[in-house]
Amino acid sequence: MNDVKTVITEQFKNFGIIRRISKYEEKATYQSHYLGLLWQVLNPAIQIGIYYLVFGLGMKRKDIDGVPYIIWMLVGIIAWFFINSSILGESNSIYKQIGMVSKMKFPVSILPTVNMASNFKSYRWMMLILFVSMFAVGIYPNVYWVQYFYYLFCMFAFLFAFGILNSTISVLVRDYHIMLQSILRLLFYLSGPIWEFQRIFAGTRHAWMTRLLELNPIYYIIDGFRDSLLYGKWFWEKGVQTIFFWLVVGVLLILGSHIHMKFRARFMDFM
């Protein structure tokens, strides 16, 4: 537990550095592009349009449980874009910046958080588009919207715990980052951002698969956002999933912090 305490303390002590580096990375990424930071919104918006054409108009889906499909999809896919880009970016964060770390004095553990902070700006703009779209179709704030911040915290906690683990393993085993990309492609279809995987197993002898897939932490977050913004359900109504989610986050954080603290003094040796 001392490793967990150390890693978390380093995030708070270096909050200012995290903000400055994340802003620098945003500008550095798009400085040679004519549209600059506008690509943070355009890129996901184009992908959303493609998915809507295929899974919405192409499959003739008008609504899901009374909610327009485009709104239902936006809630899930905006969260997915942030989660996916953060997991992949965090995984490669230490390996990519190890040269800078060797020249500057700040803890390596903040690099996954820096990446997550960089991606968060794009997420905020996409959420603004979502809220405008919801108001346009007559979906307005209610008491359940307060719960959105609980699931936002869940998303940050999961990404932080998973990021510490992934970034360390990626330095030790370079194949891990490539394997993670393949796993995330599969999880895209099993985490519910664009379709309901429950319908595949509904009414079959494999219905137990639904319960198993619902234990996926990413699904818990995406479904939680929909419960908060669209369906008016509280998180304690999903007791088993909630307990399992926080157990997974706890295990990832303890394991990731321990491995990180054990090997970070020798990262340069593995490069």
mmCIF file of N, CA and C in Angstrom, residues 41-93:
data_model
loop_
_atom_site.group_PDB
_atom_site.id
_atom_site.type_symbol
_atom_site.label_atom_id
_atom_site.label_comp_id
_atom_site.label_asym_id
_atom_site.label_seq_id
_atom_site.Cartn_x
_atom_site.Cartn_y
_atom_site.Cartn_z
ATOM 1 N N VAL A 41 -11.572 17.984 -32.303
ATOM 2 C CA VAL A 41 -13.028 17.800 -32.423
ATOM 3 C C VAL A 41 -13.374 17.174 -33.763
ATOM 4 N N LEU A 42 -12.718 17.621 -34.838
ATOM 5 C CA LEU A 42 -13.049 17.132 -36.182
ATOM 6 C C LEU A 42 -12.808 15.632 -36.335
ATOM 7 N N ASN A 43 -11.679 15.150 -35.828
ATOM 8 C CA ASN A 43 -11.340 13.741 -35.997
ATOM 9 C C ASN A 43 -12.384 12.808 -35.377
ATOM 10 N N PRO A 44 -12.739 12.980 -34.086
ATOM 11 C CA PRO A 44 -13.791 12.116 -33.536
ATOM 12 C C PRO A 44 -15.154 12.354 -34.174
ATOM 13 N N ALA A 45 -15.436 13.604 -34.589
ATOM 14 C CA ALA A 45 -16.729 13.904 -35.208
ATOM 15 C C ALA A 45 -16.890 13.147 -36.530
ATOM 16 N N ILE A 46 -15.816 13.072 -37.313
ATOM 17 C CA ILE A 46 -15.863 12.323 -38.573
ATOM 18 C C ILE A 46 -16.097 10.841 -38.316
ATOM 19 N N GLN A 47 -15.413 10.294 -37.305
ATOM 20 C CA GLN A 47 -15.595 8.880 -36.964
ATOM 21 C C GLN A 47 -17.019 8.603 -36.479
ATOM 22 N N ILE A 48 -17.562 9.522 -35.687
ATOM 23 C CA ILE A 48 -18.936 9.367 -35.210
ATOM 24 C C ILE A 48 -19.897 9.344 -36.392
ATOM 25 N N GLY A 49 -19.667 10.231 -37.370
ATOM 26 C CA GLY A 49 -20.524 10.251 -38.547
ATOM 27 C C GLY A 49 -20.490 8.937 -39.303
ATOM 28 N N ILE A 50 -19.317 8.328 -39.423
ATOM 29 C CA ILE A 50 -19.182 7.047 -40.124
ATOM 30 C C ILE A 50 -19.927 5.951 -39.375
ATOM 31 N N TYR A 51 -19.737 5.882 -38.054
ATOM 32 C CA TYR A 51 -20.409 4.847 -37.267
ATOM 33 C C TYR A 51 -21.933 5.008 -37.306
ATOM 34 N N TYR A 52 -22.400 6.265 -37.319
ATOM 35 C CA TYR A 52 -23.842 6.490 -37.371
ATOM 36 C C TYR A 52 -24.407 6.051 -38.724
ATOM 37 N N LEU A 53 -23.668 6.319 -39.800
ATOM 38 C CA LEU A 53 -24.120 5.890 -41.125
ATOM 39 C C LEU A 53 -24.235 4.368 -41.207
ATOM 40 N N VAL A 54 -23.259 3.671 -40.609
ATOM 41 C CA VAL A 54 -23.239 2.206 -40.687
ATOM 42 C C VAL A 54 -24.227 1.574 -39.716
ATOM 43 N N PHE A 55 -24.121 1.934 -38.434
ATOM 44 C CA PHE A 55 -24.910 1.256 -37.405
ATOM 45 C C PHE A 55 -26.257 1.927 -37.133
ATOM 46 N N GLY A 56 -26.393 3.191 -37.534
ATOM 47 C CA GLY A 56 -27.662 3.874 -37.343
ATOM 48 C C GLY A 56 -28.531 3.822 -38.582
ATOM 49 N N LEU A 57 -28.139 4.561 -39.607
ATOM 50 C CA LEU A 57 -28.921 4.599 -40.845
ATOM 51 C C LEU A 57 -28.840 3.281 -41.598
ATOM 52 N N GLY A 58 -27.618 2.686 -41.664
ATOM 53 C CA GLY A 58 -27.446 1.438 -42.401
ATOM 54 C C GLY A 58 -28.269 0.293 -41.831
ATOM 55 N N MET A 59 -28.343 0.197 -40.504
ATOM 56 C CA MET A 59 -29.106 -0.867 -39.850
ATOM 57 C C MET A 59 -30.512 -0.405 -39.452
ATOM 58 N N LYS A 60 -30.867 0.814 -39.904
ATOM 59 C CA LYS A 60 -32.207 1.380 -39.715
ATOM 60 C C LYS A 60 -32.631 1.400 -38.246
ATOM 61 N N ARG A 61 -31.724 1.870 -37.391
ATOM 62 C CA ARG A 61 -32.049 2.010 -35.972
ATOM 63 C C ARG A 61 -32.493 3.435 -35.699
ATOM 64 N N LYS A 62 -33.715 3.591 -35.275
ATOM 65 C CA LYS A 62 -34.240 4.920 -34.983
ATOM 66 C C LYS A 62 -34.088 5.278 -33.510
ATOM 67 N N ASP A 63 -34.324 4.304 -32.633
ATOM 68 C CA ASP A 63 -34.182 4.581 -31.209
ATOM 69 C C ASP A 63 -33.886 3.293 -30.450
ATOM 70 N N ILE A 64 -33.395 3.457 -29.225
ATOM 71 C CA ILE A 64 -33.136 2.340 -28.322
ATOM 72 C C ILE A 64 -33.779 2.672 -26.988
ATOM 73 N N ASP A 65 -34.780 1.893 -26.633
ATOM 74 C CA ASP A 65 -35.532 2.109 -25.386
ATOM 75 C C ASP A 65 -36.068 3.532 -25.290
ATOM 76 N N GLY A 66 -36.570 4.035 -26.419
ATOM 77 C CA GLY A 66 -37.189 5.351 -26.435
ATOM 78 C C GLY A 66 -36.241 6.521 -26.617
ATOM 79 N N VAL A 67 -34.936 6.256 -26.712
ATOM 80 C CA VAL A 67 -33.941 7.323 -26.901
ATOM 81 C C VAL A 67 -33.450 7.291 -28.340
ATOM 82 N N PRO A 68 -33.409 8.434 -29.037
ATOM 83 C CA PRO A 68 -32.887 8.450 -30.415
ATOM 84 C C PRO A 68 -31.517 7.788 -30.483
ATOM 85 N N TYR A 69 -31.318 6.942 -31.497
ATOM 86 C CA TYR A 69 -30.074 6.176 -31.573
ATOM 87 C C TYR A 69 -28.845 7.073 -31.599
ATOM 88 N N ILE A 70 -28.909 8.211 -32.297
ATOM 89 C CA ILE A 70 -27.748 9.078 -32.405
ATOM 90 C C ILE A 70 -27.326 9.584 -31.027
ATOM 91 N N ILE A 71 -28.296 9.901 -30.158
ATOM 92 C CA ILE A 71 -27.980 10.364 -28.797
ATOM 93 C C ILE A 71 -27.427 9.212 -27.981
ATOM 94 N N TRP A 72 -28.080 8.057 -28.076
ATOM 95 C CA TRP A 72 -27.624 6.859 -27.349
ATOM 96 C C TRP A 72 -26.186 6.518 -27.736
ATOM 97 N N MET A 73 -25.905 6.591 -29.030
ATOM 98 C CA MET A 73 -24.561 6.267 -29.510
ATOM 99 C C MET A 73 -23.551 7.319 -29.069
ATOM 100 N N LEU A 74 -23.910 8.588 -29.135
ATOM 101 C CA LEU A 74 -22.991 9.660 -28.760
ATOM 102 C C LEU A 74 -22.511 9.519 -27.316
ATOM 103 N N VAL A 75 -23.440 9.208 -26.403
ATOM 104 C CA VAL A 75 -23.064 9.066 -24.991
ATOM 105 C C VAL A 75 -21.990 7.992 -24.826
ATOM 106 N N GLY A 76 -22.165 6.875 -25.538
ATOM 107 C CA GLY A 76 -21.218 5.771 -25.415
ATOM 108 C C GLY A 76 -19.924 5.991 -26.163
ATOM 109 N N ILE A 77 -20.020 6.483 -27.381
ATOM 110 C CA ILE A 77 -18.820 6.533 -28.219
ATOM 111 C C ILE A 77 -17.884 7.683 -27.822
ATOM 112 N N ILE A 78 -18.432 8.769 -27.270
ATOM 113 C CA ILE A 78 -17.577 9.849 -26.780
ATOM 114 C C ILE A 78 -16.734 9.361 -25.607
ATOM 115 N N ALA A 79 -17.373 8.617 -24.699
ATOM 116 C CA ALA A 79 -16.622 8.025 -23.578
ATOM 117 C C ALA A 79 -15.595 7.024 -24.099
ATOM 118 N N TRP A 80 -15.991 6.229 -25.109
ATOM 119 C CA TRP A 80 -15.061 5.226 -25.647
ATOM 120 C C TRP A 80 -13.832 5.875 -26.274
ATOM 121 N N PHE A 81 -14.033 6.934 -27.060
ATOM 122 C CA PHE A 81 -12.899 7.613 -27.694
ATOM 123 C C PHE A 81 -11.892 8.082 -26.642
ATOM 124 N N PHE A 82 -12.400 8.653 -25.556
ATOM 125 C CA PHE A 82 -11.510 9.137 -24.504
ATOM 126 C C PHE A 82 -10.794 7.971 -23.815
ATOM 127 N N ILE A 83 -11.536 6.915 -23.498
ATOM 128 C CA ILE A 83 -10.948 5.754 -22.827
ATOM 129 C C ILE A 83 -9.919 5.075 -23.718
ATOM 130 N N ASN A 84 -10.267 4.857 -24.977
ATOM 131 C CA ASN A 84 -9.378 4.165 -25.905
ATOM 132 C C ASN A 84 -8.080 4.943 -26.134
ATOM 133 N N SER A 85 -8.207 6.240 -26.426
ATOM 134 C CA SER A 85 -7.010 7.051 -26.692
ATOM 135 C C SER A 85 -6.153 7.186 -25.440
ATOM 136 N N SER A 86 -6.781 7.252 -24.266
ATOM 137 C CA SER A 86 -6.028 7.380 -23.022
ATOM 138 C C SER A 86 -5.284 6.091 -22.695
ATOM 139 N N ILE A 87 -5.939 4.951 -22.860
ATOM 140 C CA ILE A 87 -5.282 3.670 -22.562
ATOM 141 C C ILE A 87 -4.069 3.475 -23.461
ATOM 142 N N LEU A 88 -4.234 3.715 -24.754
ATOM 143 C CA LEU A 88 -3.114 3.536 -25.679
ATOM 144 C C LEU A 88 -2.014 4.571 -25.441
ATOM 145 N N GLY A 89 -2.408 5.811 -25.200
ATOM 146 C CA GLY A 89 -1.420 6.855 -24.955
ATOM 147 C C GLY A 89 -0.665 6.643 -23.654
ATOM 148 N N GLU A 90 -1.380 6.275 -22.605
ATOM 149 C CA GLU A 90 -0.734 6.007 -21.316
ATOM 150 C C GLU A 90 0.230 4.839 -21.422
ATOM 151 N N SER A 91 -0.172 3.824 -22.179
ATOM 152 C CA SER A 91 0.670 2.639 -22.326
ATOM 153 C C SER A 91 2.041 2.987 -22.892
ATOM 154 N N ASN A 92 2.077 3.962 -23.780
ATOM 155 C CA ASN A 92 3.337 4.325 -24.445
ATOM 156 C C ASN A 92 3.980 5.573 -23.852
ATOM 157 N N SER A 93 3.388 6.125 -22.785
ATOM 158 C CA SER A 93 3.806 7.435 -22.283
ATOM 159 C C SER A 93 5.225 7.449 -21.712
#
